[in-house]
Tab-separated table of C-alpha atoms and ligand atoms in Angstrom:
chain	number	residue	atom	x	y	z
A	1	UNK	CA	0.000	0.000	0.000
A	2	UNK	CA	1.320	3.419	-0.852
A	3	UNK	CA	1.680	5.859	1.985
A	4	UNK	CA	-0.874	8.615	2.240
A	5	UNK	CA	0.579	12.017	1.451
A	6	UNK	CA	0.009	15.062	3.601
A	7	UNK	CA	0.891	18.632	2.744
A	8	UNK	CA	1.635	20.706	5.856
A	9	UNK	CA	1.394	24.463	5.324
A	10	UNK	CA	2.692	26.104	8.494
A	11	UNK	CA	5.021	29.069	8.890
A	12	UNK	CA	6.162	28.346	12.439
A	13	UNK	CA	9.124	26.138	11.710
A	14	UNK	CA	9.088	24.398	15.084
A	15	UNK	CA	5.459	23.368	14.665
A	16	UNK	CA	5.996	22.389	11.028
A	17	UNK	CA	8.949	20.239	12.033
A	18	UNK	CA	7.029	18.627	14.891
A	19	UNK	CA	4.118	17.834	12.588
A	20	UNK	CA	6.462	16.368	10.021
A	21	UNK	CA	8.130	14.089	12.595
A	22	UNK	CA	4.873	12.925	14.146
A	23	UNK	CA	3.138	12.324	10.828
A	24	UNK	CA	6.098	10.493	9.333
A	25	UNK	CA	6.236	8.371	12.448
A	26	UNK	CA	2.582	7.487	11.822
A	27	UNK	CA	3.489	6.342	8.315
A	28	UNK	CA	2.437	9.308	6.196
A	29	UNK	CA	4.642	11.021	3.632
A	30	UNK	CA	4.922	14.678	4.528
A	31	UNK	CA	5.806	17.759	2.532
A	32	UNK	CA	6.175	21.100	4.304
A	33	UNK	CA	5.491	24.557	2.951
A	34	UNK	CA	6.508	27.504	5.109
A	35	UNK	CA	4.359	30.290	3.700
A	36	UNK	CA	1.115	30.781	1.844
A	37	UNK	CA	2.508	31.144	-1.649
A	38	UNK	CA	4.761	28.130	-1.293
A	39	UNK	CA	1.769	26.278	0.129
A	40	UNK	CA	-0.459	27.002	-2.847
A	41	UNK	CA	2.321	26.069	-5.260
A	42	UNK	CA	2.955	22.803	-3.431
A	43	UNK	CA	-0.776	22.060	-3.472
A	44	UNK	CA	-0.757	22.278	-7.265
A	45	UNK	CA	2.100	19.817	-7.730
A	46	UNK	CA	0.098	16.672	-6.921
A	47	UNK	CA	-3.077	15.046	-5.709
A	48	UNK	CA	-2.641	15.109	-1.908
A	49	UNK	CA	-4.501	12.774	0.419
A	50	UNK	CA	-4.849	15.561	2.968
A	51	UNK	CA	-3.808	19.154	3.579
A	52	UNK	CA	-3.058	20.554	6.990
A	53	UNK	CA	-3.376	24.282	6.620
A	54	UNK	CA	-2.465	26.975	9.104
A	55	UNK	CA	-4.733	30.025	8.872
A	56	UNK	CA	-2.257	32.743	9.851
A	57	UNK	CA	0.389	32.616	7.149
A	58	UNK	CA	2.634	35.181	5.527
A	59	UNK	CA	2.101	35.694	1.795
A	60	UNK	CA	-1.358	34.235	1.469
A	61	UNK	CA	-3.654	33.360	4.360
A	62	UNK	CA	-4.873	29.844	4.938
A	63	UNK	CA	-8.425	31.007	4.296
A	64	UNK	CA	-7.396	32.413	0.905
A	65	UNK	CA	-5.563	29.199	0.022
A	66	UNK	CA	-8.626	27.194	1.020
A	67	UNK	CA	-10.808	29.398	-1.176
A	68	UNK	CA	-8.542	28.752	-4.152
A	69	UNK	CA	-8.368	25.012	-3.478
A	70	UNK	CA	-12.140	24.706	-3.220
A	71	UNK	CA	-12.684	26.699	-6.436
A	72	UNK	CA	-12.153	23.479	-8.373
A	73	UNK	CA	-11.318	20.725	-5.891
A	74	UNK	CA	-14.056	19.601	-3.559
A	75	UNK	CA	-12.515	16.264	-2.645
A	76	UNK	CA	-9.098	16.821	-1.017
A	77	UNK	CA	-9.619	16.905	2.764
A	78	UNK	CA	-8.397	20.150	4.328
A	79	UNK	CA	-7.871	20.553	8.070
A	80	UNK	CA	-7.337	24.078	9.339
A	81	UNK	CA	-5.020	25.018	12.176
A	82	UNK	CA	-6.504	28.047	13.860
A	83	UNK	CA	-5.609	30.251	16.776
A	84	UNK	CA	-7.550	29.523	19.939
A	85	UNK	CA	-9.652	32.669	19.959
A	86	UNK	CA	-10.288	33.035	16.265
A	87	UNK	CA	-13.947	32.093	15.932
A	88	UNK	CA	-14.222	33.973	12.646
A	89	UNK	CA	-11.516	31.893	11.000
A	90	UNK	CA	-13.252	28.706	12.065
A	91	UNK	CA	-16.598	29.821	10.734
A	92	UNK	CA	-15.327	31.136	7.414
A	93	UNK	CA	-13.074	28.092	7.076
A	94	UNK	CA	-15.966	25.683	7.477
A	95	UNK	CA	-18.138	27.804	5.189
A	96	UNK	CA	-15.458	27.577	2.538
A	97	UNK	CA	-15.366	23.817	2.751
A	98	UNK	CA	-12.688	22.937	5.293
A	99	UNK	CA	-13.364	19.424	6.592
A	100	UNK	CA	-12.375	20.219	10.156
A	101	UNK	CA	-10.268	22.571	12.237
A	102	UNK	CA	-7.865	22.147	15.089
A	103	UNK	CA	-7.172	24.846	17.602
A	104	UNK	CA	-3.605	25.712	18.521
A	105	UNK	CA	-2.025	24.699	20.777
A	106	UNK	CA	-3.154	21.192	19.933
A	107	UNK	CA	-2.628	17.781	21.445
A	108	UNK	CA	-0.830	15.653	18.880
A	109	UNK	CA	-3.056	12.640	19.628
A	110	UNK	CA	-6.162	14.646	18.906
A	111	UNK	CA	-4.688	15.978	15.688
A	112	UNK	CA	-3.795	12.466	14.548
A	113	UNK	CA	-7.305	11.245	15.324
A	114	UNK	CA	-8.831	14.085	13.272
A	115	UNK	CA	-6.485	13.292	10.402
A	116	UNK	CA	-7.425	9.607	10.454
A	117	UNK	CA	-11.085	10.483	10.451
A	118	UNK	CA	-10.728	12.974	7.580
A	119	UNK	CA	-8.839	10.384	5.541
A	120	UNK	CA	-11.514	7.729	6.140
A	121	UNK	CA	-14.260	10.017	4.940
A	122	UNK	CA	-14.814	9.636	1.214
A	123	UNK	CA	-17.182	12.045	-0.442
A	124	UNK	CA	-19.989	10.558	-2.519
A	125	UNK	CA	-18.438	11.932	-5.688
A	126	UNK	CA	-15.350	9.815	-5.087
A	127	UNK	CA	-17.323	6.662	-4.284
A	128	UNK	CA	-19.194	7.087	-7.554
A	129	UNK	CA	-15.924	7.635	-9.355
A	130	UNK	CA	-15.001	4.059	-8.434
A	131	UNK	CA	-17.876	2.682	-10.538
A	132	UNK	CA	-16.369	4.008	-13.761
A	133	UNK	CA	-13.875	2.309	-16.039
A	134	UNK	CA	-12.050	5.053	-17.858
A	135	UNK	CA	-9.332	5.995	-20.277
A	136	UNK	CA	-8.593	9.528	-21.486
A	137	UNK	CA	-11.992	11.227	-21.907
A	138	UNK	CA	-13.880	7.937	-22.350
A	139	UNK	CA	-15.666	6.347	-19.413
A	140	UNK	CA	-18.055	3.480	-18.885
A	141	UNK	CA	-20.202	2.620	-15.896
A	142	UNK	CA	-21.144	-1.033	-15.516
A	143	UNK	CA	-23.792	-0.311	-12.902
A	144	UNK	CA	-25.724	2.273	-14.884
A	145	UNK	CA	-24.542	0.997	-18.317
A	146	UNK	CA	-23.632	4.527	-19.351
A	147	UNK	CA	-20.844	5.380	-21.756
A	148	UNK	CA	-19.469	8.897	-22.029
A	149	UNK	CA	-16.890	10.223	-24.469
A	150	UNK	CA	-15.678	13.796	-24.147
A	151	UNK	CA	-18.643	14.672	-21.955
A	152	UNK	CA	-21.326	13.306	-24.328
A	153	UNK	CA	-23.386	10.196	-23.850
A	154	UNK	CA	-22.714	7.369	-26.344
A	155	UNK	CA	-25.442	4.827	-27.159
A	156	UNK	CA	-24.173	1.266	-27.526
A	157	UNK	CA	-25.882	-2.078	-28.095
A	158	UNK	CA	-25.462	-4.592	-25.243
A	159	UNK	CA	-22.762	-6.486	-27.177
A	160	UNK	CA	-20.837	-3.325	-28.016
A	161	UNK	CA	-21.080	-2.307	-24.388
A	162	UNK	CA	-19.664	-5.641	-23.187
A	163	UNK	CA	-16.863	-5.437	-25.724
A	164	UNK	CA	-15.905	-1.930	-24.634
A	165	UNK	CA	-16.092	-2.925	-20.961
A	166	UNK	CA	-13.731	-5.846	-21.625
A	167	UNK	CA	-11.251	-3.603	-23.456
A	168	UNK	CA	-11.376	-1.060	-20.630
A	169	UNK	CA	-10.883	-3.660	-17.912
A	170	UNK	CA	-7.718	-4.654	-19.748
A	171	UNK	CA	-6.687	-1.202	-20.900
A	172	UNK	CA	-3.203	-0.780	-22.410
A	173	UNK	CA	-2.977	-4.580	-22.808
A	174	UNK	CA	-3.002	-6.119	-26.254
A	175	UNK	CA	-5.893	-8.580	-26.457
A	176	UNK	CA	-6.062	-11.394	-28.968
A	177	UNK	CA	-9.232	-11.891	-30.990
A	178	UNK	CA	-9.751	-15.324	-29.390
A	179	UNK	CA	-9.479	-13.823	-25.908
A	180	UNK	CA	-12.020	-11.153	-26.765
A	181	UNK	CA	-14.334	-13.699	-28.345
A	182	UNK	CA	-14.271	-15.918	-25.271
A	183	UNK	CA	-14.762	-13.067	-22.828
A	184	UNK	CA	-17.503	-11.215	-24.693
A	185	UNK	CA	-19.324	-13.916	-26.669
A	186	UNK	CA	-18.578	-16.851	-24.375
A	187	UNK	CA	-16.820	-20.164	-24.828
A	188	UNK	CA	-19.753	-21.676	-26.682
A	189	UNK	CA	-19.688	-19.198	-29.490
A	190	UNK	CA	-19.302	-21.094	-32.727
A	191	UNK	CA	-18.560	-18.262	-35.136
A	192	UNK	CA	-15.084	-17.200	-36.148
A	193	UNK	CA	-13.078	-14.307	-34.810
A	194	UNK	CA	-14.180	-12.039	-37.671
A	195	UNK	CA	-17.123	-11.102	-35.511
A	196	UNK	CA	-14.653	-9.352	-33.228
A	197	UNK	CA	-13.377	-7.223	-36.117
A	198	UNK	CA	-16.919	-6.368	-37.104
A	199	UNK	CA	-17.851	-5.247	-33.604
A	200	UNK	CA	-14.625	-3.320	-33.156
A	201	UNK	CA	-15.611	-1.436	-36.296
A	202	UNK	CA	-19.064	-0.672	-34.878
A	203	UNK	CA	-17.498	0.471	-31.634
A	204	UNK	CA	-15.002	2.716	-33.366
A	205	UNK	CA	-17.769	4.407	-35.299
A	206	UNK	CA	-19.578	5.276	-32.099
A	207	UNK	CA	-16.718	5.871	-29.711
A	208	UNK	CA	-13.681	6.830	-31.745
A	209	UNK	CA	-14.481	8.405	-35.072
A	210	UNK	CA	-16.664	11.228	-33.794
A	211	UNK	CA	-13.997	12.257	-31.286
A	212	UNK	CA	-10.290	12.581	-31.671
A	213	UNK	CA	-7.867	11.121	-30.801
A	214	UNK	CA	-8.775	7.484	-31.344
A	215	UNK	CA	-8.400	5.085	-28.451
A	216	UNK	CA	-9.049	1.647	-29.957
A	217	UNK	CA	-5.920	0.517	-31.784
A	218	UNK	CA	-5.319	-2.471	-34.048
A	219	UNK	CA	-2.194	-4.483	-33.342
A	220	UNK	CA	-1.423	-6.178	-36.631
A	221	UNK	CA	-1.490	-9.964	-36.526
A	222	UNK	CA	-2.483	-9.987	-32.854
A	223	UNK	CA	-5.634	-8.151	-31.928
A	224	UNK	CA	-6.683	-4.923	-30.271
A	225	UNK	CA	-5.766	-2.597	-27.451
A	226	UNK	CA	-7.482	0.392	-25.904
A	227	UNK	CA	-5.007	3.093	-24.914
A	228	UNK	CA	-4.261	6.778	-25.211
A	229	UNK	CA	-2.856	7.754	-28.607
A	230	UNK	CA	0.771	8.693	-28.504
B	1	CA	CA1	1.018	30.777	11.500
């Protein structure tokens, strides 16, 4: 299992260092940013599992950073570190979509418990995300049987749907016609593998040709692969 990554934005070096030590000890990977601007830049470098954000920061306040994060990211958990008497920061922080706040000075055990709880919480959006098989701007949902390419719904027959689902479950792997035939038509299918070529053609017409770049590629003498075009 990969370690969960936490971005700590805190200008008091002693606190930042303490947080780094404690969090690393707990098994997280930690990156520190010591002011607001550095914090926002670090935020943009990757998809963090959690952000621990001090409110009082030089450069850009924690509240301002939170506002910018939440402008187009509703899923990354953000925990605010606020001063004891700053009720306003807490209220505006929660209004802006902070998941929780911790008052300084904090007990490390309490902070760790809040972090664990924020990491366990998965927003609905993210749970739904797990139902989709996807590559580039193409996605397929086996539960709702929806297919979307570049934001538009694509209508497929049941067989085309199953074929696309099989390609997506094995994305970036070259699949032989026989493999595809067995998986999509079943072992008892008595036809020849030409049916695979025919259905790939149907699928391309609906999924690939209307939108560029194409995703379903022919591997000469072998079969097919779904992958991003290079
Ligand atoms: Ca501070």
